[in-house]
């Protein structure tokens, strides 16, 4: 097994970390840890598979601007990625790093995707208008007339039916000329408009990207060729953005890139549609061909994902072989991975194959994602543990249905561990458990362990409350409501935390077992006294 830092021997300027699927939070949580580790070694920027223009809002937040966190998440990400709890953590941790540091040491956030989806793209109106405002040029009425109804641009059917696309219309061609004119004017005004110039440049190139994509959608090609062409155009736009980001970051330090494996791998991407295999050059293949050994790629591999209903792989597959050797999330040099079979592919997961391994520098394998069922199984494996799941049948309030309570013995009034998935309005909302996939593990640590971990006794918690972000993932914290009783909590612990979780569970379980033994002894003594009195 190798560490992330072992992979930096070649000093790449771009280190790409891929995930084999979207929706498994473990990859994002490990990405956060990896990036903050890299920041300690000179990395100064991260680029995500998200709209580059939207990323300007997120970058303002991480640099301390008066941008509300909610806005940074909703407007600073595309594809709905702002709802992922781990992306909230990323922005906050970057902002904390940046506080008080000079610009050369600050971390920057970038999106490197185009402002579109494969199956649809908006008009360039908002980007062109934004640039006109920056330059002080009045061409908005002309742009509005050419764009017309937004619906004709966003029509998803136009992606598959070239005759419905406006991409090669006279209006679209005139808009491409306007975008090019604005780009020229942007450079002409650069000497006297340096502040805000980079953001305006991003909006201009985003408009150009949209018009290019619409033009590709209007090409009269058969369906399978159309998909490959559109996927290739999107990846080409992503590659162009990555290279522009590297140009902007060249004098500050290397960049970490995070996206789906198919966008980052060095070899070509393929997909089967209607029984026909289509292929195209992904962004990674393009960038790697231009940067050479300055581009390094770690592809993601996944064993089990409860969140995505992905079961354990067959032992003969690449993932199955890695499951046998990697007990916790870890990096394996690609050269150390022998031949294996390709795991069965479905829409949820793009499995490793020979080409993916041979063209990667390393593989990050995550044996399992963590959800409430995974944690519950570990708790129930401890001796004498009983579980109660809140439900309508046992009289629990509706807001708690599904929450789990674990105790030793018949006395369930004092559980040693709980797993909750709901906020309690007006009482317990600090962990923001209403977020997608969010849950919290709570543990009875006892006074001694509580003080050892947090540096103060449970009774002093209120004096320290403001020091904690109770919604942060992968972080052992005092319980926001029951810290006074020596309870700790972790929101969405990732698989890398399982050894520590097991240690803390052992402590909580031992305390519960001791209470149960004492209670049993008291009951037995009381029973004997009663029997003696009756005699």
PDB file of C-alpha atoms in Angstrom, residues 48-210:
ATOM      1  CA  UNK A  48     -14.168  20.052  -9.797  1.00  0.00           C
ATOM      2  CA  UNK A  49     -16.496  18.639 -12.432  1.00  0.00           C
ATOM      3  CA  UNK A  50     -18.775  21.638 -12.137  1.00  0.00           C
ATOM      4  CA  UNK A  51     -19.580  24.713 -14.231  1.00  0.00           C
ATOM      5  CA  UNK A  52     -16.568  27.017 -14.366  1.00  0.00           C
ATOM      6  CA  UNK A  53     -18.610  30.224 -14.331  1.00  0.00           C
ATOM      7  CA  UNK A  54     -20.675  29.014 -11.362  1.00  0.00           C
ATOM      8  CA  UNK A  55     -17.432  28.199  -9.540  1.00  0.00           C
ATOM      9  CA  UNK A  56     -16.614  31.909  -9.397  1.00  0.00           C
ATOM     10  CA  UNK A  57     -19.270  32.279  -6.674  1.00  0.00           C
ATOM     11  CA  UNK A  58     -17.826  29.409  -4.632  1.00  0.00           C
ATOM     12  CA  UNK A  59     -14.334  30.884  -5.004  1.00  0.00           C
ATOM     13  CA  UNK A  60     -15.539  34.231  -3.679  1.00  0.00           C
ATOM     14  CA  UNK A  61     -16.793  32.427  -0.585  1.00  0.00           C
ATOM     15  CA  UNK A  62     -13.540  30.577   0.092  1.00  0.00           C
ATOM     16  CA  UNK A  63     -11.687  33.889  -0.175  1.00  0.00           C
ATOM     17  CA  UNK A  64     -13.769  35.373   2.620  1.00  0.00           C
ATOM     18  CA  UNK A  65     -16.180  37.496   0.599  1.00  0.00           C
ATOM     19  CA  UNK A  66     -19.573  38.336   2.054  1.00  0.00           C
ATOM     20  CA  UNK A  67     -21.216  35.524   0.124  1.00  0.00           C
ATOM     21  CA  UNK A  68     -23.638  33.439   2.239  1.00  0.00           C
ATOM     22  CA  UNK A  69     -22.715  29.764   2.405  1.00  0.00           C
ATOM     23  CA  UNK A  70     -26.151  28.762   1.103  1.00  0.00           C
ATOM     24  CA  UNK A  71     -25.634  30.891  -1.992  1.00  0.00           C
ATOM     25  CA  UNK A  72     -22.126  29.506  -2.517  1.00  0.00           C
ATOM     26  CA  UNK A  73     -23.597  25.999  -2.519  1.00  0.00           C
ATOM     27  CA  UNK A  74     -26.658  26.649  -4.661  1.00  0.00           C
ATOM     28  CA  UNK A  75     -25.052  29.002  -7.200  1.00  0.00           C
ATOM     29  CA  UNK A  76     -21.402  27.939  -6.936  1.00  0.00           C
ATOM     30  CA  UNK A  77     -21.944  24.388  -8.191  1.00  0.00           C
ATOM     31  CA  UNK A  78     -23.725  22.899 -11.179  1.00  0.00           C
ATOM     32  CA  UNK A  79     -25.324  19.464 -11.678  1.00  0.00           C
ATOM     33  CA  UNK A  80     -26.850  19.683  -8.176  1.00  0.00           C
ATOM     34  CA  UNK A  81     -23.453  18.986  -6.580  1.00  0.00           C
ATOM     35  CA  UNK A  82     -23.903  21.825  -4.087  1.00  0.00           C
ATOM     36  CA  UNK A  83     -26.360  19.662  -2.143  1.00  0.00           C
ATOM     37  CA  UNK A  84     -23.642  17.128  -1.265  1.00  0.00           C
ATOM     38  CA  UNK A  85     -22.716  17.627   2.410  1.00  0.00           C
ATOM     39  CA  UNK A  86     -19.033  17.008   1.636  1.00  0.00           C
ATOM     40  CA  UNK A  87     -18.970  19.983  -0.733  1.00  0.00           C
ATOM     41  CA  UNK A  88     -20.137  22.226   2.110  1.00  0.00           C
ATOM     42  CA  UNK A  89     -17.190  20.952   4.140  1.00  0.00           C
ATOM     43  CA  UNK A  90     -14.792  21.589   1.269  1.00  0.00           C
ATOM     44  CA  UNK A  91     -15.764  25.249   0.969  1.00  0.00           C
ATOM     45  CA  UNK A  92     -15.632  25.848   4.709  1.00  0.00           C
ATOM     46  CA  UNK A  93     -12.262  24.162   5.132  1.00  0.00           C
ATOM     47  CA  UNK A  94     -10.806  26.155   2.242  1.00  0.00           C
ATOM     48  CA  UNK A  95     -12.173  29.383   3.707  1.00  0.00           C
ATOM     49  CA  UNK A  96     -10.649  28.517   7.096  1.00  0.00           C
ATOM     50  CA  UNK A  97      -7.284  27.790   5.464  1.00  0.00           C
ATOM     51  CA  UNK A  98      -7.331  31.089   3.586  1.00  0.00           C
ATOM     52  CA  UNK A  99      -8.123  33.279   6.590  1.00  0.00           C
ATOM     53  CA  UNK A 100      -5.149  35.533   7.285  1.00  0.00           C
ATOM     54  CA  UNK A 101      -2.916  34.058   4.589  1.00  0.00           C
ATOM     55  CA  UNK A 102      -1.300  36.001   1.726  1.00  0.00           C
ATOM     56  CA  UNK A 103      -2.667  35.426  -1.784  1.00  0.00           C
ATOM     57  CA  UNK A 104       0.233  33.188  -2.854  1.00  0.00           C
ATOM     58  CA  UNK A 105      -0.700  30.711  -0.096  1.00  0.00           C
ATOM     59  CA  UNK A 106      -4.466  30.875  -0.493  1.00  0.00           C
ATOM     60  CA  UNK A 107      -6.484  28.026  -1.926  1.00  0.00           C
ATOM     61  CA  UNK A 108      -8.629  28.669  -4.972  1.00  0.00           C
ATOM     62  CA  UNK A 109     -11.762  26.866  -6.063  1.00  0.00           C
ATOM     63  CA  UNK A 110     -12.453  26.205  -9.747  1.00  0.00           C
ATOM     64  CA  UNK A 111     -15.084  24.424 -11.748  1.00  0.00           C
ATOM     65  CA  UNK A 112     -13.745  23.080 -15.020  1.00  0.00           C
ATOM     66  CA  UNK A 113     -16.919  21.878 -16.721  1.00  0.00           C
ATOM     67  CA  UNK A 114     -18.835  23.762 -19.387  1.00  0.00           C
ATOM     68  CA  UNK A 115     -22.220  25.237 -18.341  1.00  0.00           C
ATOM     69  CA  UNK A 116     -24.209  22.362 -19.827  1.00  0.00           C
ATOM     70  CA  UNK A 117     -25.325  18.761 -19.584  1.00  0.00           C
ATOM     71  CA  UNK A 118     -24.846  16.155 -22.309  1.00  0.00           C
ATOM     72  CA  UNK A 119     -28.607  16.110 -22.903  1.00  0.00           C
ATOM     73  CA  UNK A 120     -29.156  19.844 -22.928  1.00  0.00           C
ATOM     74  CA  UNK A 121     -27.658  23.324 -22.807  1.00  0.00           C
ATOM     75  CA  UNK A 122     -29.058  26.817 -22.158  1.00  0.00           C
ATOM     76  CA  UNK A 123     -28.534  29.887 -24.294  1.00  0.00           C
ATOM     77  CA  UNK A 124     -25.441  32.087 -23.864  1.00  0.00           C
ATOM     78  CA  UNK A 125     -27.570  35.114 -22.915  1.00  0.00           C
ATOM     79  CA  UNK A 126     -26.580  35.536 -19.259  1.00  0.00           C
ATOM     80  CA  UNK A 127     -22.869  35.127 -19.968  1.00  0.00           C
ATOM     81  CA  UNK A 128     -22.845  37.600 -22.852  1.00  0.00           C
ATOM     82  CA  UNK A 129     -24.900  40.113 -20.865  1.00  0.00           C
ATOM     83  CA  UNK A 130     -22.514  39.823 -17.923  1.00  0.00           C
ATOM     84  CA  UNK A 131     -19.537  40.620 -20.150  1.00  0.00           C
ATOM     85  CA  UNK A 132     -21.325  43.576 -21.766  1.00  0.00           C
ATOM     86  CA  UNK A 133     -21.917  45.046 -18.295  1.00  0.00           C
ATOM     87  CA  UNK A 134     -18.263  44.602 -17.399  1.00  0.00           C
ATOM     88  CA  UNK A 135     -17.034  46.243 -20.601  1.00  0.00           C
ATOM     89  CA  UNK A 136     -19.635  49.000 -20.587  1.00  0.00           C
ATOM     90  CA  UNK A 137     -20.885  47.971 -24.025  1.00  0.00           C
ATOM     91  CA  UNK A 138     -24.580  48.199 -24.914  1.00  0.00           C
ATOM     92  CA  UNK A 139     -25.418  45.163 -27.039  1.00  0.00           C
ATOM     93  CA  UNK A 140     -28.050  43.611 -24.798  1.00  0.00           C
ATOM     94  CA  UNK A 141     -31.045  44.363 -27.015  1.00  0.00           C
ATOM     95  CA  UNK A 142     -29.229  42.788 -29.967  1.00  0.00           C
ATOM     96  CA  UNK A 143     -28.344  39.723 -27.896  1.00  0.00           C
ATOM     97  CA  UNK A 144     -31.926  39.413 -26.599  1.00  0.00           C
ATOM     98  CA  UNK A 145     -33.332  39.558 -30.122  1.00  0.00           C
ATOM     99  CA  UNK A 146     -30.949  36.863 -31.362  1.00  0.00           C
ATOM    100  CA  UNK A 147     -31.491  34.544 -28.411  1.00  0.00           C
ATOM    101  CA  UNK A 148     -35.270  34.925 -28.444  1.00  0.00           C
ATOM    102  CA  UNK A 149     -37.194  32.277 -26.522  1.00  0.00           C
ATOM    103  CA  UNK A 150     -34.934  30.388 -24.092  1.00  0.00           C
ATOM    104  CA  UNK A 151     -37.000  27.242 -24.599  1.00  0.00           C
ATOM    105  CA  UNK A 152     -35.681  26.705 -28.114  1.00  0.00           C
ATOM    106  CA  UNK A 153     -32.147  26.521 -26.721  1.00  0.00           C
ATOM    107  CA  UNK A 154     -32.891  24.306 -23.716  1.00  0.00           C
ATOM    108  CA  UNK A 155     -35.093  21.877 -25.673  1.00  0.00           C
ATOM    109  CA  UNK A 156     -33.632  18.466 -24.798  1.00  0.00           C
ATOM    110  CA  UNK A 157     -35.129  16.899 -27.930  1.00  0.00           C
ATOM    111  CA  UNK A 158     -32.824  19.134 -29.988  1.00  0.00           C
ATOM    112  CA  UNK A 159     -29.834  17.185 -28.700  1.00  0.00           C
ATOM    113  CA  UNK A 160     -31.077  14.043 -30.433  1.00  0.00           C
ATOM    114  CA  UNK A 161     -32.869  15.651 -33.379  1.00  0.00           C
ATOM    115  CA  UNK A 162     -30.479  17.991 -35.203  1.00  0.00           C
ATOM    116  CA  UNK A 163     -33.332  19.598 -37.139  1.00  0.00           C
ATOM    117  CA  UNK A 164     -34.693  21.058 -33.874  1.00  0.00           C
ATOM    118  CA  UNK A 165     -31.387  22.593 -32.797  1.00  0.00           C
ATOM    119  CA  UNK A 166     -30.716  26.309 -33.229  1.00  0.00           C
ATOM    120  CA  UNK A 167     -26.962  25.688 -33.136  1.00  0.00           C
ATOM    121  CA  UNK A 168     -26.329  26.379 -36.829  1.00  0.00           C
ATOM    122  CA  UNK A 169     -29.005  28.989 -37.368  1.00  0.00           C
ATOM    123  CA  UNK A 170     -28.211  32.495 -38.534  1.00  0.00           C
ATOM    124  CA  UNK A 171     -29.021  33.783 -35.044  1.00  0.00           C
ATOM    125  CA  UNK A 172     -26.557  31.395 -33.423  1.00  0.00           C
ATOM    126  CA  UNK A 173     -23.846  32.268 -35.913  1.00  0.00           C
ATOM    127  CA  UNK A 174     -24.315  35.992 -35.242  1.00  0.00           C
ATOM    128  CA  UNK A 175     -24.118  35.314 -31.503  1.00  0.00           C
ATOM    129  CA  UNK A 176     -20.797  33.506 -32.014  1.00  0.00           C
ATOM    130  CA  UNK A 177     -19.467  36.611 -33.779  1.00  0.00           C
ATOM    131  CA  UNK A 178     -20.648  38.798 -30.889  1.00  0.00           C
ATOM    132  CA  UNK A 179     -18.953  36.501 -28.389  1.00  0.00           C
ATOM    133  CA  UNK A 180     -15.741  36.665 -30.379  1.00  0.00           C
ATOM    134  CA  UNK A 181     -15.989  40.471 -30.595  1.00  0.00           C
ATOM    135  CA  UNK A 182     -16.455  40.680 -26.818  1.00  0.00           C
ATOM    136  CA  UNK A 183     -13.427  38.462 -26.253  1.00  0.00           C
ATOM    137  CA  UNK A 184     -11.308  40.758 -28.411  1.00  0.00           C
ATOM    138  CA  UNK A 185     -12.631  43.830 -26.591  1.00  0.00           C
ATOM    139  CA  UNK A 186     -11.904  42.139 -23.264  1.00  0.00           C
ATOM    140  CA  UNK A 187      -8.230  41.868 -24.155  1.00  0.00           C
ATOM    141  CA  UNK A 188      -8.147  45.427 -25.463  1.00  0.00           C
ATOM    142  CA  UNK A 189      -9.481  46.751 -22.163  1.00  0.00           C
ATOM    143  CA  UNK A 190      -7.343  44.514 -19.943  1.00  0.00           C
ATOM    144  CA  UNK A 191      -4.721  47.207 -19.132  1.00  0.00           C
ATOM    145  CA  UNK A 192      -7.329  49.429 -17.481  1.00  0.00           C
ATOM    146  CA  UNK A 193      -9.758  46.776 -16.222  1.00  0.00           C
ATOM    147  CA  UNK A 194      -7.612  44.220 -14.409  1.00  0.00           C
ATOM    148  CA  UNK A 195     -10.022  43.904 -11.481  1.00  0.00           C
ATOM    149  CA  UNK A 196     -12.773  41.499 -12.477  1.00  0.00           C
ATOM    150  CA  UNK A 197     -11.108  40.688 -15.789  1.00  0.00           C
ATOM    151  CA  UNK A 198     -10.634  36.981 -15.054  1.00  0.00           C
ATOM    152  CA  UNK A 199     -14.298  36.540 -14.130  1.00  0.00           C
ATOM    153  CA  UNK A 200     -15.377  38.330 -17.310  1.00  0.00           C
ATOM    154  CA  UNK A 201     -13.024  36.101 -19.308  1.00  0.00           C
ATOM    155  CA  UNK A 202     -14.637  33.008 -17.793  1.00  0.00           C
ATOM    156  CA  UNK A 203     -18.114  34.241 -18.736  1.00  0.00           C
ATOM    157  CA  UNK A 204     -16.984  35.045 -22.277  1.00  0.00           C
ATOM    158  CA  UNK A 205     -15.443  31.630 -22.825  1.00  0.00           C
ATOM    159  CA  UNK A 206     -18.547  30.024 -21.273  1.00  0.00           C
ATOM    160  CA  UNK A 207     -20.686  31.757 -23.893  1.00  0.00           C
ATOM    161  CA  UNK A 208     -18.359  30.536 -26.632  1.00  0.00           C
ATOM    162  CA  UNK A 209     -18.501  27.011 -25.190  1.00  0.00           C
ATOM    163  CA  UNK A 210     -22.300  26.972 -25.230  1.00  0.00           C
TER     164      UNK A 210
END
